[in-house]
Tab-separated table of N, CA, C and O in Angstrom:
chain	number	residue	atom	x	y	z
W	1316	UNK	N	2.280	-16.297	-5.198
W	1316	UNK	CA	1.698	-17.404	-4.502
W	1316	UNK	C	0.314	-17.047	-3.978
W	1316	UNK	O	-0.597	-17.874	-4.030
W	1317	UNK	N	0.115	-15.633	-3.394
W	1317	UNK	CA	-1.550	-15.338	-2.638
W	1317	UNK	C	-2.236	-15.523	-3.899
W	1317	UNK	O	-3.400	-15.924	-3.920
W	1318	UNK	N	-1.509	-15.225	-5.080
W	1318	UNK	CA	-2.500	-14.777	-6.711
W	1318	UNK	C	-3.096	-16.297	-7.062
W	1318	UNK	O	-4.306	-16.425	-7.250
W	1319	UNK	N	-2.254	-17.370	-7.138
W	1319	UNK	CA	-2.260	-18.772	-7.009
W	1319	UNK	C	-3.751	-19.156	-5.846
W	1319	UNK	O	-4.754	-19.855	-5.992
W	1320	UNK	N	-3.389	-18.553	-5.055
W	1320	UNK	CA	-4.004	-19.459	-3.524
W	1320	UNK	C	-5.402	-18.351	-3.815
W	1320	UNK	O	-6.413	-18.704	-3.208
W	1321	UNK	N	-5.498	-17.518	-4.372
W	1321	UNK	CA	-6.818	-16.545	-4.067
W	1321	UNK	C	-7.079	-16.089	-2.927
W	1321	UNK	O	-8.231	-15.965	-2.511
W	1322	UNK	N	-5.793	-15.708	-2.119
W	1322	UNK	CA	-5.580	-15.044	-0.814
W	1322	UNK	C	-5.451	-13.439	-0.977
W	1322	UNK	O	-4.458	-12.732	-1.143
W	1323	UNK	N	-6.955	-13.100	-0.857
W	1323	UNK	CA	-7.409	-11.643	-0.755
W	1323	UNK	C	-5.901	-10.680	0.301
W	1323	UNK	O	-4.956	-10.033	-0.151
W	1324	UNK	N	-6.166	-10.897	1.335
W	1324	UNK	CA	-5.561	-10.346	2.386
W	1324	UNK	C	-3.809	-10.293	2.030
W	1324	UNK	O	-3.179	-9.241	2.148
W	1325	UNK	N	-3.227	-11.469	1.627
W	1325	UNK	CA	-1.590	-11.830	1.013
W	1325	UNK	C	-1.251	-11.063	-0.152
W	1325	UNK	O	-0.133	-10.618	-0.412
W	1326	UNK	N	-2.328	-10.936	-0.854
W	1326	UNK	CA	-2.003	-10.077	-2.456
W	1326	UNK	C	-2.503	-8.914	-1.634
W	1326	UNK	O	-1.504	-8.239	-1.883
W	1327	UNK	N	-3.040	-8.314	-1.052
W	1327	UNK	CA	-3.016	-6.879	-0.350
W	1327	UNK	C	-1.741	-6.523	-0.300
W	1327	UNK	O	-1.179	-5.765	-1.091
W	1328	UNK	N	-1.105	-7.250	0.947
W	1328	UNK	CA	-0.239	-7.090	1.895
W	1328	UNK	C	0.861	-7.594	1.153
W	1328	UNK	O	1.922	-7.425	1.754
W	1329	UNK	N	0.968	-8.136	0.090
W	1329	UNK	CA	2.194	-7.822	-0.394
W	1329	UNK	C	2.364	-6.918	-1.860
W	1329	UNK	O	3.248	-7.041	-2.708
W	1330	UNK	N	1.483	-6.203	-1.847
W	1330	UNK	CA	1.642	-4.830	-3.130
W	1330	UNK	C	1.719	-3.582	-2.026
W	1330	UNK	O	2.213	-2.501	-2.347
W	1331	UNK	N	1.103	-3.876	-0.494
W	1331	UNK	CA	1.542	-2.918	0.274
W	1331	UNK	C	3.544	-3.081	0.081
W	1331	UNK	O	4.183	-2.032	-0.004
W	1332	UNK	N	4.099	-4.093	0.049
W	1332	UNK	CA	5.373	-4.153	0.636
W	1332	UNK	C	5.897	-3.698	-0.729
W	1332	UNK	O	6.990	-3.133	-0.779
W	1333	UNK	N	5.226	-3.899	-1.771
W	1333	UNK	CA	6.007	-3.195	-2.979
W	1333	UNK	C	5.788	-1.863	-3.356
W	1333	UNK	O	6.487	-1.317	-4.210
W	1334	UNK	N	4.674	-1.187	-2.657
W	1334	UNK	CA	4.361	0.055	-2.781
W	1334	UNK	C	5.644	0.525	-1.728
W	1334	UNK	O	6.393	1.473	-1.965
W	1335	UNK	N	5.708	-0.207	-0.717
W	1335	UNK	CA	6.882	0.642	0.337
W	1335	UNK	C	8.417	0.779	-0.253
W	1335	UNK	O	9.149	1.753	-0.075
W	1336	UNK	N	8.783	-0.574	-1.096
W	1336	UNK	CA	9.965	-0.895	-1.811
W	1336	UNK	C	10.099	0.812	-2.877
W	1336	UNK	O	11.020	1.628	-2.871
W	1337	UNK	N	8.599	0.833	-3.792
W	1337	UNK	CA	8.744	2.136	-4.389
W	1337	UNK	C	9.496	3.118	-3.641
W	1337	UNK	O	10.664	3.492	-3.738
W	1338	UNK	N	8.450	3.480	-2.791
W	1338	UNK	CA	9.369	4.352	-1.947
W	1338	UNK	C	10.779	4.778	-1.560
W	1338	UNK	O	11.413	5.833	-1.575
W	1339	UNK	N	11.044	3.282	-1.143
W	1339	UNK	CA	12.640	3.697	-0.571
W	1339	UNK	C	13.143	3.594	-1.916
W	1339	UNK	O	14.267	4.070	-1.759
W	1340	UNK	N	13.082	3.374	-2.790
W	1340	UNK	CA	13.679	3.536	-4.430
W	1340	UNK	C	13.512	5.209	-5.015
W	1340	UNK	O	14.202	5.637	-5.940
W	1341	UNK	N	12.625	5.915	-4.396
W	1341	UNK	CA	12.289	6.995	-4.650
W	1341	UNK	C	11.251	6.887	-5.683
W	1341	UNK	O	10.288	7.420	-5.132
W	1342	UNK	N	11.096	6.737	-6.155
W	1342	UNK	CA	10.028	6.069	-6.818
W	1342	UNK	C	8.521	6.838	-6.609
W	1342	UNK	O	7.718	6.185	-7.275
W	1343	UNK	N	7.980	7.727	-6.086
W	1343	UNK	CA	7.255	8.455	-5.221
W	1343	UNK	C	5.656	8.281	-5.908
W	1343	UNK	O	4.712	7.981	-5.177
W	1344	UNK	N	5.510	8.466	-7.119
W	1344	UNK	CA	4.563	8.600	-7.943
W	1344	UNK	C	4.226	7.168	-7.979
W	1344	UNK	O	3.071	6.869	-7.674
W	1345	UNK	N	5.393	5.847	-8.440
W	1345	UNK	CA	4.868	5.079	-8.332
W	1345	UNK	C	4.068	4.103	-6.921
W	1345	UNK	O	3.139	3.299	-7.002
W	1346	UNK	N	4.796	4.525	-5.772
W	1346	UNK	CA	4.543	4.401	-4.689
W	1346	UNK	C	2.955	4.673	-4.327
W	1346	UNK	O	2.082	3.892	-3.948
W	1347	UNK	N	2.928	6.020	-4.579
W	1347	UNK	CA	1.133	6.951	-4.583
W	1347	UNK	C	0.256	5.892	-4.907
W	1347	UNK	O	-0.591	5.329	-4.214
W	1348	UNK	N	0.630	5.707	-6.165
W	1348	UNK	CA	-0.281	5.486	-7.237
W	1348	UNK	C	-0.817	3.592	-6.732
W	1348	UNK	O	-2.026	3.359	-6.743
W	1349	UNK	N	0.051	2.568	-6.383
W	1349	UNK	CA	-0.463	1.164	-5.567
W	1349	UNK	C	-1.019	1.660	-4.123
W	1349	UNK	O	-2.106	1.142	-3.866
W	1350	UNK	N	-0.649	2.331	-3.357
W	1350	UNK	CA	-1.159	2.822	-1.950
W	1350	UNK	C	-3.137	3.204	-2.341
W	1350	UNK	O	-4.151	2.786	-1.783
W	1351	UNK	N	-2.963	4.059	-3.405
W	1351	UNK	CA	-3.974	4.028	-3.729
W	1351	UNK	C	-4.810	3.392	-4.190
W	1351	UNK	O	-5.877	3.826	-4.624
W	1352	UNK	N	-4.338	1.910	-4.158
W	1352	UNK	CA	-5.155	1.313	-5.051
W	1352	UNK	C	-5.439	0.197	-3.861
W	1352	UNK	O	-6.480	-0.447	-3.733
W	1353	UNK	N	-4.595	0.145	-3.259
W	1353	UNK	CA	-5.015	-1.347	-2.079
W	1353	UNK	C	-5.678	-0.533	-1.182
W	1353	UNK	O	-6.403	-1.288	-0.535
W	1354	UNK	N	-5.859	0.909	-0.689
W	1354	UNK	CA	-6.579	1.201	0.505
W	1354	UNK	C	-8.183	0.543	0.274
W	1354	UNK	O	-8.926	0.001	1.092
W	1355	UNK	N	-8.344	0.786	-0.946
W	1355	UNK	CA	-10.042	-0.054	-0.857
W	1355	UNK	C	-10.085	-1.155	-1.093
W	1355	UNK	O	-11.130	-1.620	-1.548
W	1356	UNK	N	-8.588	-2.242	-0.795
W	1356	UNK	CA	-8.826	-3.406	-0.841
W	1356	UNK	C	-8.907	-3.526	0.973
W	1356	UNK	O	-9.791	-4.133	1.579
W	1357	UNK	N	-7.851	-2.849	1.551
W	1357	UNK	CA	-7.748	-2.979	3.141
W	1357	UNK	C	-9.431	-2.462	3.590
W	1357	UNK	O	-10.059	-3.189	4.359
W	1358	UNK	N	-9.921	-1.486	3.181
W	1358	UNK	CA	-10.947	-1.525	3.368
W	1358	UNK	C	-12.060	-2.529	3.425
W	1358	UNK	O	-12.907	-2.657	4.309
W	1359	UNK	N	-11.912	-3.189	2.367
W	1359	UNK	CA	-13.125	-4.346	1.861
W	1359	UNK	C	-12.643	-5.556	3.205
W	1359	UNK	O	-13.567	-6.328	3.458
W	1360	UNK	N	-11.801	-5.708	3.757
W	1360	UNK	CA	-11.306	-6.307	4.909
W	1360	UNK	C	-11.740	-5.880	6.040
W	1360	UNK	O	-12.122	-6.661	6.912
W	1361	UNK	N	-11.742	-4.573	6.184
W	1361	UNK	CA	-12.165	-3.886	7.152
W	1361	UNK	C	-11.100	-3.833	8.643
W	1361	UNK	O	-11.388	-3.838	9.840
W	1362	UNK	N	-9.860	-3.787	7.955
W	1362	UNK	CA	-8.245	-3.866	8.512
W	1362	UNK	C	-8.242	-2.374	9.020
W	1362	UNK	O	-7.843	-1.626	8.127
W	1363	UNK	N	-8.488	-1.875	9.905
W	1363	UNK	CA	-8.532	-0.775	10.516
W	1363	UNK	C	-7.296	-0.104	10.618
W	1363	UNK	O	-7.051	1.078	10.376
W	1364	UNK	N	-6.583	-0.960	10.987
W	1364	UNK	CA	-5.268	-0.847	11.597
W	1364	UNK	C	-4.334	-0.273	9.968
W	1364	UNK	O	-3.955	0.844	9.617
W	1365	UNK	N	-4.227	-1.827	9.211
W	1365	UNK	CA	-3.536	-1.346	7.875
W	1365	UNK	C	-3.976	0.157	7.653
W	1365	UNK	O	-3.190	1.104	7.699
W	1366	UNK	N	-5.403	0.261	7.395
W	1366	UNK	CA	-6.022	1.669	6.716
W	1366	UNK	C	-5.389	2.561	6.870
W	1366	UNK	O	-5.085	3.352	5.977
W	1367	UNK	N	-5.014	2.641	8.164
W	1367	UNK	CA	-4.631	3.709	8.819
W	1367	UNK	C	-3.058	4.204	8.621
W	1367	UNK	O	-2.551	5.320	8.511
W	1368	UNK	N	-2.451	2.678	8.628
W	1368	UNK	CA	-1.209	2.592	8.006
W	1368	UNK	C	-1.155	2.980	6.487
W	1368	UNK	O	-0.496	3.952	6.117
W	1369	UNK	N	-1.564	2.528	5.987
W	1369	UNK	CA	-1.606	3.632	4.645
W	1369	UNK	C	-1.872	4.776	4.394
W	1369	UNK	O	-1.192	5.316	3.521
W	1370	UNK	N	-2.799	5.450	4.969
W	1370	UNK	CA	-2.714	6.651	4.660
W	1370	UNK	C	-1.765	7.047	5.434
W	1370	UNK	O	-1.382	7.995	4.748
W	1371	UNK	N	-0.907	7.053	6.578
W	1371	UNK	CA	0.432	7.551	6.997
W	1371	UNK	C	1.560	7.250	5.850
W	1371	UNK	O	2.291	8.142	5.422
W	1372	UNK	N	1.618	5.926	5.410
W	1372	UNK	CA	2.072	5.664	4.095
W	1372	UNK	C	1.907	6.807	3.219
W	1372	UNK	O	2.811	7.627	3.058
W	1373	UNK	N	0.834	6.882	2.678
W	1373	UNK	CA	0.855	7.874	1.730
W	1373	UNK	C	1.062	9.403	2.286
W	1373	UNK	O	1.514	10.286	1.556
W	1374	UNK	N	0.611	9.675	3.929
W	1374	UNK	CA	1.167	11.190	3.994
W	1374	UNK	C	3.165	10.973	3.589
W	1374	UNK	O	3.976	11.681	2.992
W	1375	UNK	N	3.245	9.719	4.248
W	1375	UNK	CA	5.063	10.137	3.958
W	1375	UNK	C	5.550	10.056	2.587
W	1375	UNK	O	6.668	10.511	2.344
W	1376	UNK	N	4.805	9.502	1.604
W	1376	UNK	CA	5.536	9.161	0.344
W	1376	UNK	C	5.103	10.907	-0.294
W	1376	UNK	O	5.655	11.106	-1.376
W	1377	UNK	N	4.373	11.938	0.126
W	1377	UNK	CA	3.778	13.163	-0.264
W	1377	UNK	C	4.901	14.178	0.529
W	1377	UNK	O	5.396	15.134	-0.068
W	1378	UNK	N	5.203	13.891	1.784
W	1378	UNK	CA	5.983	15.027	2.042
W	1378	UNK	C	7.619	14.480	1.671
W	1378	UNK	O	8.379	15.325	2.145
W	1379	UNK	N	8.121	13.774	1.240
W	1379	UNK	CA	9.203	13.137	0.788
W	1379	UNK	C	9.522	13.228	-0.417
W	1379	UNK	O	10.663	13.547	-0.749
W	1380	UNK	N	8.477	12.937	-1.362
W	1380	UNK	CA	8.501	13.329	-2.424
W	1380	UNK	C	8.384	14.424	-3.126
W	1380	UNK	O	8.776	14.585	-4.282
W	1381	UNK	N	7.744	15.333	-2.316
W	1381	UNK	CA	7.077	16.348	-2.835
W	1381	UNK	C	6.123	17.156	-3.565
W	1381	UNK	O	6.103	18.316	-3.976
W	1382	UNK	N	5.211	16.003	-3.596
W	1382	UNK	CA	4.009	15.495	-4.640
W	1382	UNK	C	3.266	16.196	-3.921
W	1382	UNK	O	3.390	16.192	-2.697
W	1383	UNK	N	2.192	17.059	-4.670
W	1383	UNK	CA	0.758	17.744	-3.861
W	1383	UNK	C	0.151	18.712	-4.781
W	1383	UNK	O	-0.863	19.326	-4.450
């Protein structure tokens, strides 16, 4: 529906919630790999807050997984 509506911020924030879904699936690599890709969308927002939340995101999907 954000993809429909051209809602920058909704298609963020919901590949954040599927990057987190990776996660609890174990999923770890795939998890990494969207985290990395929306931080320079949260950026282009200038969402301070999210930012920040992602990279805690991504420290936990690294020590969980075991990726490094």
């Amino acid at each position: 529906m954000a993809v429909n509506l051209r809602y920058k911020r909704g298609q963020t924030e919901a590949s954040h919630s599927i990057a987190y879904a990776f996660y609890k699936r174990g999923l770890y690599a795939e998890s990494l790999e969207l985290l990395g890709k929306i931080l320079p969308r949260y950026e282009e927002l200038n969402d301070t807050e999210k930012i920040i939340q992602v990279h805690l995101d991504m420290s936990d999907v690294l020590n969980k997984g075991g990726l490094r």
